[in-house]
Structures are given as structure tokens and as C-alpha cells.
Coordinates of C-alpha atoms (C1' of nucleotides) in Angstrom, one line a residue:
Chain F
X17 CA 12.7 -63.5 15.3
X18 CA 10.6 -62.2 12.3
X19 CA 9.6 -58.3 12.3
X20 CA 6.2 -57.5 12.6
X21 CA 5.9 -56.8 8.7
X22 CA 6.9 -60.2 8.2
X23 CA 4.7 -61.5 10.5
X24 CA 1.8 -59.6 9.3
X25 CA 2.9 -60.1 5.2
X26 CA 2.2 -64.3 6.3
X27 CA -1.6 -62.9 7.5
X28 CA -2.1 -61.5 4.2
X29 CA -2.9 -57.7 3.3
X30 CA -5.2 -56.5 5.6
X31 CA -3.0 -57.6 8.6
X32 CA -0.3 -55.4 6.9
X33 CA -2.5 -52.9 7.1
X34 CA -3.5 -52.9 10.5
X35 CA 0.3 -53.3 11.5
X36 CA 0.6 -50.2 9.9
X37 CA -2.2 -48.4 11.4
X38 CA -1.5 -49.5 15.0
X39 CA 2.0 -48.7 15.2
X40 CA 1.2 -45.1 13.5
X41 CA -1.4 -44.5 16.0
X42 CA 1.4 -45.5 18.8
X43 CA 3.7 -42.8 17.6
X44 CA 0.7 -40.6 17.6
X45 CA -0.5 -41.3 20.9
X46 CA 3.1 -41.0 22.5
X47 CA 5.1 -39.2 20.8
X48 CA 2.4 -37.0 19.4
X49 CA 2.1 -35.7 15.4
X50 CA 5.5 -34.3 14.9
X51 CA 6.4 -38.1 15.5
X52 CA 4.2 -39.4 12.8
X53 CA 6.4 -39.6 9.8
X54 CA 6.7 -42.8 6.9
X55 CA 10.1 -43.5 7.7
X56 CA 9.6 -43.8 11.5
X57 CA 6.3 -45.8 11.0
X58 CA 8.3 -47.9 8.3
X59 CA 11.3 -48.7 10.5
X60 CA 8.8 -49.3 13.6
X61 CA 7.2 -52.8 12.1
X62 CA 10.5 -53.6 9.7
X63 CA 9.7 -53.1 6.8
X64 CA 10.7 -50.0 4.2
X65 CA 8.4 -46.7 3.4
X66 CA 8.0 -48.6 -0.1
X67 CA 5.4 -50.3 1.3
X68 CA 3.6 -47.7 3.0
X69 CA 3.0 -46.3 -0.4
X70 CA 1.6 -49.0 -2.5
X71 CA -0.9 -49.6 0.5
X72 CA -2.0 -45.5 1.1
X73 CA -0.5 -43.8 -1.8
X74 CA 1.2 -41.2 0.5
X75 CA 0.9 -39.6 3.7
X76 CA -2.7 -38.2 3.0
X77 CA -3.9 -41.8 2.4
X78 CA -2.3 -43.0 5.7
X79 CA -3.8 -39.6 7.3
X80 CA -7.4 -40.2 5.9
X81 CA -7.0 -44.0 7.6
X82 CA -5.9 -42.3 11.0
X83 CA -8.8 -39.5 10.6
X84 CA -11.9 -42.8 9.9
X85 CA -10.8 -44.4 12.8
X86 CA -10.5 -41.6 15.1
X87 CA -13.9 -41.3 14.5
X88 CA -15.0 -44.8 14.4
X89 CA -13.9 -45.2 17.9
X90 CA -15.6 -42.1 18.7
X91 CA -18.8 -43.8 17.7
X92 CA -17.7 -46.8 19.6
X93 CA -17.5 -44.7 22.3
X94 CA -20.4 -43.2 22.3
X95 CA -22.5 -46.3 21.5
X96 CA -20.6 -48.4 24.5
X97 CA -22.3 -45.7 26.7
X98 CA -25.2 -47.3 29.3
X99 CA -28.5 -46.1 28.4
X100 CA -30.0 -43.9 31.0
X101 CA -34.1 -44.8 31.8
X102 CA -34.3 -40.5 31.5
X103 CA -33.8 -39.5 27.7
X104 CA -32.6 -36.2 28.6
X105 CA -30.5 -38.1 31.2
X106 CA -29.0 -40.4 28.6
X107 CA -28.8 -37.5 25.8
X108 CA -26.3 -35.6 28.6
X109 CA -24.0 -38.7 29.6
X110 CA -23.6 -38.8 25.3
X111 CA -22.4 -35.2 26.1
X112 CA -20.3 -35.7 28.7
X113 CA -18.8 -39.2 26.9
X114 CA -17.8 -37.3 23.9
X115 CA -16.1 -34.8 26.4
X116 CA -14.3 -38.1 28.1
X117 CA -13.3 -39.3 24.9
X118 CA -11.6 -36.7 23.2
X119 CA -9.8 -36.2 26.6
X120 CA -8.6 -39.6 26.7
X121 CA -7.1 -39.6 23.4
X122 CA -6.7 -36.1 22.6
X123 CA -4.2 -37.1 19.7
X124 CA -7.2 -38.4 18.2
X125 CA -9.2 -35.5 18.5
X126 CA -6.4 -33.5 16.8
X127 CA -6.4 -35.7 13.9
X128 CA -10.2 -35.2 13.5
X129 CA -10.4 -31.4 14.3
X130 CA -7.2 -29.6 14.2
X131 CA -5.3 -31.0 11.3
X132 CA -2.5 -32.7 13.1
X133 CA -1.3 -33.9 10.0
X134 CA 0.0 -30.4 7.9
X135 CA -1.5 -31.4 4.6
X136 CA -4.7 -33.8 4.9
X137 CA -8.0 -32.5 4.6
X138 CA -11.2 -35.0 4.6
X139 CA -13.2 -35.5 1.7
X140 CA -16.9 -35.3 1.1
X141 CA -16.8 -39.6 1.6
X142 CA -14.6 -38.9 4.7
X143 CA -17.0 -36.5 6.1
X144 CA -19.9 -38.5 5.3
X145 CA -18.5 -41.5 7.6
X146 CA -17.2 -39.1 10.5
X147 CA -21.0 -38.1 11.1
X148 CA -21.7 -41.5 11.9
X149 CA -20.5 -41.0 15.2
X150 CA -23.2 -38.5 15.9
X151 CA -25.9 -42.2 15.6
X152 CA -26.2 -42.4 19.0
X153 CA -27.0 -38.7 19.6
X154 CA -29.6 -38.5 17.2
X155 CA -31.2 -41.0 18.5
X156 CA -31.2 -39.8 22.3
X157 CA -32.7 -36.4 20.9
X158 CA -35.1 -38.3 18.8
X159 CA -36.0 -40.2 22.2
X160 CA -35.9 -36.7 24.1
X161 CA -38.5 -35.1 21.6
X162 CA -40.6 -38.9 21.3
X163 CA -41.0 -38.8 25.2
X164 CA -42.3 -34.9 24.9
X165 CA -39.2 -33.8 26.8
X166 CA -38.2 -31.9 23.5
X167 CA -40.7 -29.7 21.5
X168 CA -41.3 -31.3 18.1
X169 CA -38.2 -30.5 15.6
X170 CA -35.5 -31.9 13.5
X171 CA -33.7 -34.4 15.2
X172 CA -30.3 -34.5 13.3
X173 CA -30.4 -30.7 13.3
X174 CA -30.5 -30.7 17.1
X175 CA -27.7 -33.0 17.4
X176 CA -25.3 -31.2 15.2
X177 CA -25.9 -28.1 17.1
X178 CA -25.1 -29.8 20.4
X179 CA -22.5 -31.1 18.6
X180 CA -20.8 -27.9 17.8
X181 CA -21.2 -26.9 21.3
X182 CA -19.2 -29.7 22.8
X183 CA -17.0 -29.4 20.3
X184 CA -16.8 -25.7 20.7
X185 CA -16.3 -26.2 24.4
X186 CA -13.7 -29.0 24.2
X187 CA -11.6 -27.8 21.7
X188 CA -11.1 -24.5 24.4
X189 CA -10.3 -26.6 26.9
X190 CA -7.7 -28.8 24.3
X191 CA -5.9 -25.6 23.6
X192 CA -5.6 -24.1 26.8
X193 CA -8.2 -21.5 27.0
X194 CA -9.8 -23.0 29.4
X195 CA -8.4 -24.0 32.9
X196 CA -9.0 -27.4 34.1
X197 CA -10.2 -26.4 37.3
X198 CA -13.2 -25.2 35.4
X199 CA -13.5 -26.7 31.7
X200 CA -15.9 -29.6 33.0
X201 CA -18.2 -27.5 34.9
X202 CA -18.5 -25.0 31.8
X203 CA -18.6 -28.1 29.5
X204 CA -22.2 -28.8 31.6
X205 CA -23.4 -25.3 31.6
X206 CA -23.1 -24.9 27.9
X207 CA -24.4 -28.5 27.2
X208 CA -27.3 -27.4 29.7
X209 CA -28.0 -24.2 28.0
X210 CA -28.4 -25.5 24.7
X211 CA -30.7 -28.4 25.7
X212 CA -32.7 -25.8 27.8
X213 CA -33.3 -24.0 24.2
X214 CA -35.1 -27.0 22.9
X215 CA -37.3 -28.3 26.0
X216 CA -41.2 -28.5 25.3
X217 CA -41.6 -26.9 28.7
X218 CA -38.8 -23.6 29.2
X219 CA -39.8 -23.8 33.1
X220 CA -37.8 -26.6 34.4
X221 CA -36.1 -25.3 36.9
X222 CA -34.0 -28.5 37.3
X223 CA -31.9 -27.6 34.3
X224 CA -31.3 -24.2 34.1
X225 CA -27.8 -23.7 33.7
X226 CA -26.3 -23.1 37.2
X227 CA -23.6 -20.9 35.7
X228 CA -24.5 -17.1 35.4
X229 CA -26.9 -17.0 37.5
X230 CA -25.7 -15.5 40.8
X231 CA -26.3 -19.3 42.1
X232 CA -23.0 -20.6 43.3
X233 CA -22.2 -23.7 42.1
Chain V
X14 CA 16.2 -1.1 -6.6
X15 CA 16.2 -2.0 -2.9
X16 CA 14.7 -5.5 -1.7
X17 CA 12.5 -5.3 1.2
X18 CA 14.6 -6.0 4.1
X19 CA 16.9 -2.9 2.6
X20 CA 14.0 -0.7 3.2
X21 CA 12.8 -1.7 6.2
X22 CA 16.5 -2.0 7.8
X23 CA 16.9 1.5 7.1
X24 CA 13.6 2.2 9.2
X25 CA 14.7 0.2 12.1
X26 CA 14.3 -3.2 13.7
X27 CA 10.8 -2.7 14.2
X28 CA 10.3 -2.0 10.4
X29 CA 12.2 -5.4 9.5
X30 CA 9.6 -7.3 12.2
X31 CA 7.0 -5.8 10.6
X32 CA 7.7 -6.8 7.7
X33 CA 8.6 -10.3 8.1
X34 CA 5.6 -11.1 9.5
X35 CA 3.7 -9.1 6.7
X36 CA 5.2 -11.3 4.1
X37 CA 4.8 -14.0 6.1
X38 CA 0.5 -13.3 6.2
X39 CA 0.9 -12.8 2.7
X40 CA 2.0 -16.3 2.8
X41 CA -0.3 -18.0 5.0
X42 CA -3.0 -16.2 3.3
X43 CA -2.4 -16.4 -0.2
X44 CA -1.0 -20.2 0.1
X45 CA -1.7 -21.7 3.5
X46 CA 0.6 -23.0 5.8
X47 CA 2.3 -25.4 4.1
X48 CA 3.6 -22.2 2.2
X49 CA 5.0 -20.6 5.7
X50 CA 8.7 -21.8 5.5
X51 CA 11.6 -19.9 6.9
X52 CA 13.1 -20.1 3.5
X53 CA 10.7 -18.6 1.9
X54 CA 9.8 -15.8 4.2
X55 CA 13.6 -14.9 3.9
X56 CA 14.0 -15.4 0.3
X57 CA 10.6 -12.9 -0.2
X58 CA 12.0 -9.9 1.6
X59 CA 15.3 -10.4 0.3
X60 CA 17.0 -11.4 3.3
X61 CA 18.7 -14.8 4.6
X62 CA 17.2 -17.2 7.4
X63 CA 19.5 -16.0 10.1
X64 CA 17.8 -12.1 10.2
X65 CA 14.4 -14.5 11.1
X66 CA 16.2 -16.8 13.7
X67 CA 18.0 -13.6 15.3
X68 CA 14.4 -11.9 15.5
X69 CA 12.2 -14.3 16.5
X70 CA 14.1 -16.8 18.0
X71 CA 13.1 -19.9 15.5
X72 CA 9.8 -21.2 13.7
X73 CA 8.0 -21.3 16.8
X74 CA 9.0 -17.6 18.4
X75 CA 7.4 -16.4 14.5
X76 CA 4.6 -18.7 15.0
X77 CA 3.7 -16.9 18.5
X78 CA 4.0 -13.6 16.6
X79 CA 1.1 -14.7 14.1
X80 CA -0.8 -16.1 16.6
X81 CA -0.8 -13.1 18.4
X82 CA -1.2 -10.9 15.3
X83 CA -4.8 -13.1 14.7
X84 CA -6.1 -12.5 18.2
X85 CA -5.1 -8.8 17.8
X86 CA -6.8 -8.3 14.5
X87 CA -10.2 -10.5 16.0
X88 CA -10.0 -7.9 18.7
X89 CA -10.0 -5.3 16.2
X90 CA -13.0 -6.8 14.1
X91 CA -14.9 -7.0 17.5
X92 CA -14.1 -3.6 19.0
X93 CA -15.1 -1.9 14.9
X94 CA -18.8 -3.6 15.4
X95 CA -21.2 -0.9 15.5
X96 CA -22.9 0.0 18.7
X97 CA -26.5 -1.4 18.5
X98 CA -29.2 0.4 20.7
X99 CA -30.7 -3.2 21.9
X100 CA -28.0 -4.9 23.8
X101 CA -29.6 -8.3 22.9
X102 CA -28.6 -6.9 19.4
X103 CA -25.5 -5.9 20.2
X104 CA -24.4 -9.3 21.6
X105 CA -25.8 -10.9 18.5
X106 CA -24.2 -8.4 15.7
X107 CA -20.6 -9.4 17.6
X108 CA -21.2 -13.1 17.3
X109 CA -21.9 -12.8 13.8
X110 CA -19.1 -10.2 13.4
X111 CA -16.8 -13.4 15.1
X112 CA -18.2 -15.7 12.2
X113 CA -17.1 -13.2 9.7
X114 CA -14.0 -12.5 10.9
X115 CA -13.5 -16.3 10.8
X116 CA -14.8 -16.5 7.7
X117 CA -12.8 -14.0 5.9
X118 CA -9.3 -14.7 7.3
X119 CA -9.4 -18.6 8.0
X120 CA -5.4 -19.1 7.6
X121 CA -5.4 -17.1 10.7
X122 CA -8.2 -19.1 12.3
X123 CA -6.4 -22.0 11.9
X124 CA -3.2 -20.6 13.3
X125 CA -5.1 -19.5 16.1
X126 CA -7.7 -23.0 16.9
X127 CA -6.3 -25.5 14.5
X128 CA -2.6 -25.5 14.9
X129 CA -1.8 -24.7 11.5
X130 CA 2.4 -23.7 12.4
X131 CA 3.0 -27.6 13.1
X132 CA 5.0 -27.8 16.2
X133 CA 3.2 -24.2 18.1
X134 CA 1.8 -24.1 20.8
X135 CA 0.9 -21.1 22.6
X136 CA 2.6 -20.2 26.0
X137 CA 0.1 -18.9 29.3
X138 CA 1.4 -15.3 28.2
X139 CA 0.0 -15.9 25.0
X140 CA -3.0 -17.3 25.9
X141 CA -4.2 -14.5 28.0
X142 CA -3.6 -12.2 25.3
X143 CA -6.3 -14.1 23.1
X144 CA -8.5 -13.6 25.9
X145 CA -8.4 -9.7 25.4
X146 CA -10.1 -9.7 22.4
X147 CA -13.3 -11.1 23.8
X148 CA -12.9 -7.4 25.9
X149 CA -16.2 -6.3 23.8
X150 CA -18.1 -9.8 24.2
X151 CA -17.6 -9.2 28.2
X152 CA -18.8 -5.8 28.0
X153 CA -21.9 -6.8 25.7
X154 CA -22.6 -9.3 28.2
X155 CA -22.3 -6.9 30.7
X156 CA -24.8 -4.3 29.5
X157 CA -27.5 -7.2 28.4
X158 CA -27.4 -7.8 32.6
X159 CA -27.3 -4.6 33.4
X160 CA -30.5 -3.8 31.1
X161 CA -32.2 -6.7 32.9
X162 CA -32.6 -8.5 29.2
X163 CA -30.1 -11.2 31.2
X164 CA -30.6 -12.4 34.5
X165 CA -27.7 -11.3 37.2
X166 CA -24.9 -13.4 36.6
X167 CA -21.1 -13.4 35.9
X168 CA -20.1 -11.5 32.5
X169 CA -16.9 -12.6 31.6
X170 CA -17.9 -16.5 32.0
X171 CA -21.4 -16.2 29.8
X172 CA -19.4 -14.5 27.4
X173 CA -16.6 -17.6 27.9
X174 CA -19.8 -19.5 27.2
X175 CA -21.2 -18.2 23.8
X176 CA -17.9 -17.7 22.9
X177 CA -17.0 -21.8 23.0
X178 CA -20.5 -22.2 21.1
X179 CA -19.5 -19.8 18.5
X180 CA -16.1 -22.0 18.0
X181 CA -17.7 -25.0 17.7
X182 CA -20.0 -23.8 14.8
X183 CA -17.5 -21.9 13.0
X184 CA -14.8 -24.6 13.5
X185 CA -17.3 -27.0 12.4
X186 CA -18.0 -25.3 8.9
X187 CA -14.3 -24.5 8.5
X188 CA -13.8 -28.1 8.6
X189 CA -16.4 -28.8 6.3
X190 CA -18.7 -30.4 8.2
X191 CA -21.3 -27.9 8.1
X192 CA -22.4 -27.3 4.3
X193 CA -22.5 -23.3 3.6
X194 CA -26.1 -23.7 2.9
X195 CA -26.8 -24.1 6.4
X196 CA -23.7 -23.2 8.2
X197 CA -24.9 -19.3 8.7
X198 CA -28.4 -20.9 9.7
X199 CA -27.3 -23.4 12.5
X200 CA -24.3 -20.4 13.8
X201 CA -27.3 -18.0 14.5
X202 CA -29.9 -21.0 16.0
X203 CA -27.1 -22.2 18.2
X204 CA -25.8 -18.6 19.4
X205 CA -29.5 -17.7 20.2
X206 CA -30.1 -21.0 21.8
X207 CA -27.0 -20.5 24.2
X208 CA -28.5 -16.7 24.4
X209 CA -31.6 -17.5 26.1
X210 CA -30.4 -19.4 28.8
X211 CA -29.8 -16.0 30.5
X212 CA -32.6 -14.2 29.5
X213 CA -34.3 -12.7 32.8
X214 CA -37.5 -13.3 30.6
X215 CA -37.0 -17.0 29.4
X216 CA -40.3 -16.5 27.4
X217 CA -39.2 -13.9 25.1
X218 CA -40.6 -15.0 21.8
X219 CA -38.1 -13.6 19.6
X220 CA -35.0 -15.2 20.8
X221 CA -36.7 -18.4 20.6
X222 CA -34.2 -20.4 18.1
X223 CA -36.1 -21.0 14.9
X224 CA -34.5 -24.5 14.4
X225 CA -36.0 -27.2 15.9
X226 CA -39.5 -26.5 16.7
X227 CA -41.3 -27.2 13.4
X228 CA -41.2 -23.5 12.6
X229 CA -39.2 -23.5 8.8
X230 CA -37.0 -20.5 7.8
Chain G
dA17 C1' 44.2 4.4 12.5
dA18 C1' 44.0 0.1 14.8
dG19 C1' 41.1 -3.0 17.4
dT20 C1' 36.9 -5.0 18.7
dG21 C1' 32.3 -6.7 18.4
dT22 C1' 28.1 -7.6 16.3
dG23 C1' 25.0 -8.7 12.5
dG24 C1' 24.1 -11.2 8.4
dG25 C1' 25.2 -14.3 4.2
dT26 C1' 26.9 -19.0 2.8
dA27 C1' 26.7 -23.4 3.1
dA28 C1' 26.2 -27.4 5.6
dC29 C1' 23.6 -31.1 8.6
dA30 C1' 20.0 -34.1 9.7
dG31 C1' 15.5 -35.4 8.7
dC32 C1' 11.2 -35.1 6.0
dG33 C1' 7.9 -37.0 1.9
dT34 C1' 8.4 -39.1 -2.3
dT35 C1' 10.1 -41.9 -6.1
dA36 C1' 13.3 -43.9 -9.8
dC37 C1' 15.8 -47.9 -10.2
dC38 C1' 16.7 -52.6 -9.6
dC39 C1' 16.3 -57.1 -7.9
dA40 C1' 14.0 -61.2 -6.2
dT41 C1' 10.3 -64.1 -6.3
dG42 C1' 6.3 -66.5 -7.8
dG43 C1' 2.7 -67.9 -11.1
dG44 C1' 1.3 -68.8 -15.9
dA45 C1' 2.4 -70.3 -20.5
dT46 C1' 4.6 -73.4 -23.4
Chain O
dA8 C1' 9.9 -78.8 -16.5
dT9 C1' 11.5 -74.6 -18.0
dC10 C1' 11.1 -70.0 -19.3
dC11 C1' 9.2 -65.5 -19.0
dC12 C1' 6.9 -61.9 -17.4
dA13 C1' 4.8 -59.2 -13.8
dT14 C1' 4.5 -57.5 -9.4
dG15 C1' 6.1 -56.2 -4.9
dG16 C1' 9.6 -54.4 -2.0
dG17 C1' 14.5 -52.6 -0.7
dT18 C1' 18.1 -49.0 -1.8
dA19 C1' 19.3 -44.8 -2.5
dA20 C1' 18.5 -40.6 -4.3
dC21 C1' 16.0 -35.7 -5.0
dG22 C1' 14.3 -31.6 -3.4
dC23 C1' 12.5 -29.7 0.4
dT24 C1' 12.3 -28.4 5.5
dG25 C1' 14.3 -26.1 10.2
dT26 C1' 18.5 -25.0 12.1
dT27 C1' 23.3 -23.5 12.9
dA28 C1' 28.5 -23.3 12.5
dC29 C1' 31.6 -20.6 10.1
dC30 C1' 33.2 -16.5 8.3
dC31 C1' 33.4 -12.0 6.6
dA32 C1' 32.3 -7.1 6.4
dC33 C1' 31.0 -3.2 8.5
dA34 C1' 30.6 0.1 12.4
dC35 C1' 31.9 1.9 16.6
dT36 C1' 35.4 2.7 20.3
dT37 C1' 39.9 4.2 21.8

DNA sequence: AAGTGTGGGTAACAGCGTTACCCATGGGAT
DNA sequence: ATCCCATGGGTAACGCTGTTACCCACACTT
């Protein structure tokens, strides 16, 4: 019976790697951040925390490798979603995926947003890849505004400003400000109101935010 | 020549909470959290670590303290906004008051959104304190219905609404995924696009967000 | 004045990130 | 084939963290 390190070290480095990477992310994901330490990570596949460091160069390395994937499976996510025939349609169901996603794997989202781990912050090259994830979104509003659903305007600009309202509205709902009982219904109404803001015609009745309204839902 | 704690025991155990957590902001603000240690805390107003653990109770009872402290101090920042004449403008000069508050203090922010005290969470008790210092966002709200400049609807979740908009974009630019050059830019096109969902008068020219529509700044 | 109780300082414990030291192993040079 | 050097990884330590057991000194009661 080998440990997985040894198992891995026969694959060559990038197996390491990975071995590395997954069983961090399983502490993360079960045990949450507070679990996340070199030693625990090292003892989890066998090996010692020596090697940790000549692969990451410290916890920040091995933090900056956590906070790339979180957002590469973001962008899987959001590019796994079905495309709806409606480009508002299929602009909203990237909405309410990114809202499914970081609820699924809210470690994750903590990593990305809320600096689960104490000292890492992303640099400009970290950044740059995270708004990757935001492909897929820029190309629904691009779709919304091509099809004359949107007025004319800066895709990517949209998109970063829907962005910051699902993010805005999910990271309530992450920390308890919002109850769950009504954090998806105010996820829409936001999500609606903001896309209202950049329709070519301000009259369609059909998505007007239901919320605030006198309109029960 | 007395050390801190000397002073403030003579003054009470209020004096010696207060001043705990006062070096403590000192801390957070002048070093960031990684700076926040018990040790450190103690060693700065010349006391040990058991006068902190027979106060607050541990790392996490000081950690609800600050967290508190921040929502108290947004309040404050929201409730010293000037009283504009317009209640559209009122509204607005509170979420850019929000922005700056953020802005100027972010160790706070992230002790309050970004779990900056490692292991913190805040309690339901807590939580609905936070919510008190949206009191003036409510009552902006409020008066923009009752002026008819937004359609009837329910005060406290519109103001729930911008507030989770407001969030996003400042947590966003904290982060540093919004560049300062157009953080302030996309804030105010965002807040105004989540504005103008309510508007009784959804054609109302001037709330119209700038971004987006081909119009440059 | 003696007894009692409480608050705080000392010093320890376990665990953290990190690294200096040392050994084993493997490939290139002779 | 043999030697040598370089590199990679394990051990164990350092200084730090949050936390607490122990103990003493002071104050208040009787």
C-alpha cells in the first residue's frame, strides 16, 4: 500500500500537484478554511510539508492555486449552462447559475471573495484569469443587445455591473443577511431590475421587477 | 507613568473595554488583521491576555465586538448624511456616503463582509444589529414613495435591494477587481440602474444610467 | 485581624507557517 | 565502472498563534 504522494511522485510532477490540490480542496470543502493548513494537507497524501513548499513556495502559492480554480470551475459552470432560444432568457439562467454555484460550493466562493485564507490576496495575473469566468456573460449581453433586446452599449461594462449585483446579492445571503426563505426571490428582483435598466424598450411589462411594487409575489 | 489598562482600570470596566477594542482598531487599521492577535492587543495597553479572555470571552466574543463597532460606525456615517431636498437625491448622496464609508475604513469592511477575524462568524443577534444601520436607507426609501418619485412598494426590501447592489460594487473594487479609474463610475451606473426600477415615472431621463447606452461620460 | 474570594500575571500547551540541516538517491563526468 | 555533485525530501526546530492551568496579591467581609 503506497501513499498517494508516492503514487502520484511515479506520475510525475503535475500529478503531485493535483494530489495536492484535491485533497486541500477536500479539507476546504468539509472541514472548511480553518482546516486548510500545510501540515494537515501534507499528512493527508503522505508526504511531508517540505514538499508543499518547493511546489507553491508557501501557503499564498498554494492559496493563489485554490483561488484560479475556484474560478475556473466557475467558468465551467457557467459555460455548462443550456443555452436558452430567448437571449434575455439565457443572460438570466447565467444569473441564476452563478447564484447555484456559489451556493453549491460556498467554500469556493469564500476563497474567491472573502479571503478565506488570512493572508492571500490575488495579483493583477490572478485577477486577469478570474474575469474569465464572466465569457459566457458577455456574450449573452452581447446577444441581448445584437437581438435589440438591449439598447446599444458596452457589453463587458454591462456584465460587470450585473456581476456586482449577483455578487452583491449572494454574498448577503452567504453571510446571513439575508434569510433563505427569501434570498432567491430577491436574488431575481435585483437581477431583474438591473437588466430592466439596460432594455431598448423600458415598457416591458413582463420584467418589471415584481418586488416593490405592491404586486404580491 | 501609567500604561493604558492602569488608566482605564481606574475609570472602570467600561473604560478598560473601550480601550481594548480601541487599540485593537488601531490595529486592524494601521496593520490589518493579520496584526489583530490577542498578544498584541494585551501587550499594547499594557495588560496580559487573561483581562481580554475574562472581557470578551475569547477571540471570537472581541471579534463580535468589532463587528459590531463597524455596523455602528456605518450607521453613524449614514445617519451624518446631509438632508437633500430631492429624495431621489437623498437616496443617492447615502449610497455614495456607503461607498465612502467603505472606502475610508476598509479593515472594518472586511471584518464586517469579508471575514477578516478568521474563525467569526456573526450570531442572529448580531446580524440584526447590522441591519439597523440601513435605518436611514429605509427611511430614504420611504420618502422617495411617499413623494411618488417611487412607485408604492415595500421600503425596507428596496432598500435591502440597493443595498446588496451597493455591496457587490464596493466589494468588487475592494477586491480589486474593479480598477479605481472606473470603480466610482460603475458604483453610481449600477445604483442608478437598480434605482429606476422603482421609479413611478420609468422614463425619467435623468436617472437613466449613463453606462451602457453609447452615451460617454 | 483573620479569612475568603476574585481578578490578573506567568508560563505552559498544542498547533500554525516556515526553514535550516542532513541524508539518500540518481545522473553525469572521468 | 566508479566517483562526485546536485537536487529533492524528511526531521526537527523556531517563533508565532489562541487558550488556559496555576498561583499570587489584593480587597472586602466578619
Amino acid at each position: 500500500m503506497n501513499t498517494p504522494y508516492q503514487d502520484a511522485q511515479r506520475l510525475g510532477q503535475s500529478a503531485v500537484r493535483t494530489a495536492i490540490l484535491d485533497h486541500a480542496i477536500d479539507l476546504l470543502v468539509s472541514e472548511g478554511p480553518a482546516a486548510l493548513t500545510m501540515r494537515r494537507i501534507a499528512t493527508g497524501i503522505g508526504a511531508s510539508t517540505k514538499v508543499l513548499y518547493t511546489m507553491f513556495g508557501g501557503k499564498e502559492g498554494l492559496a493563489d492555486a485554490l483561488y484560479r480554480e475556484g474560478f475556473a470551475r466557475l467558468r465551467r459552470a457557467q459555460q455548462q449552462v443550456p443555452q436558452a432560444a430567448d437571449p434575455l432568457t439565457a443572460l438570466n439562467d447565467l444569473g441564476a447559475a452563478y447564484r447555484a454555484h456559489a451556493l453549491a460550493e460556498p467554500a469556493y466562493y469564500r476563497v474567491m471573495f472573502e479571503q478565506a485564507v488570512p493572508g492571500y490576496r490575488p495579483g493583477p495575473e490572478a485577477l486577469a484569469a478570474a474575469d474569465h469566468a464572466f465569457d459566457a456573460s458577455v456574450a449573452a449581453v452581447r446577444a441581448c443587445i445584437d437581438a435589440g433586446v438591449f439598447a446599444p452599449g458596452d457589453a463587458p461594462e454591462i456584465s460587470k455591473l450585473l456581476w456586482a449585483a449577483a455578487h452583491g446579492a449572494v454574498s448577503l445571503e452567504l453571510a446571513g443577511h439575508f434569510p433563505p426563505e427569501s434570498a432567491a426571490h430577491r436574488f431575481d428582483a435585483l437581477m431583474t431590475a438591473v437588466g430592466q435598466a439596460f432594455l431598448a424598450d423600458p415598457d416591458r411589462a413582463a420584467h418589471t421587477p415584481e418586488q416593490g411594487r405592491g404586486r404580491p409575489a
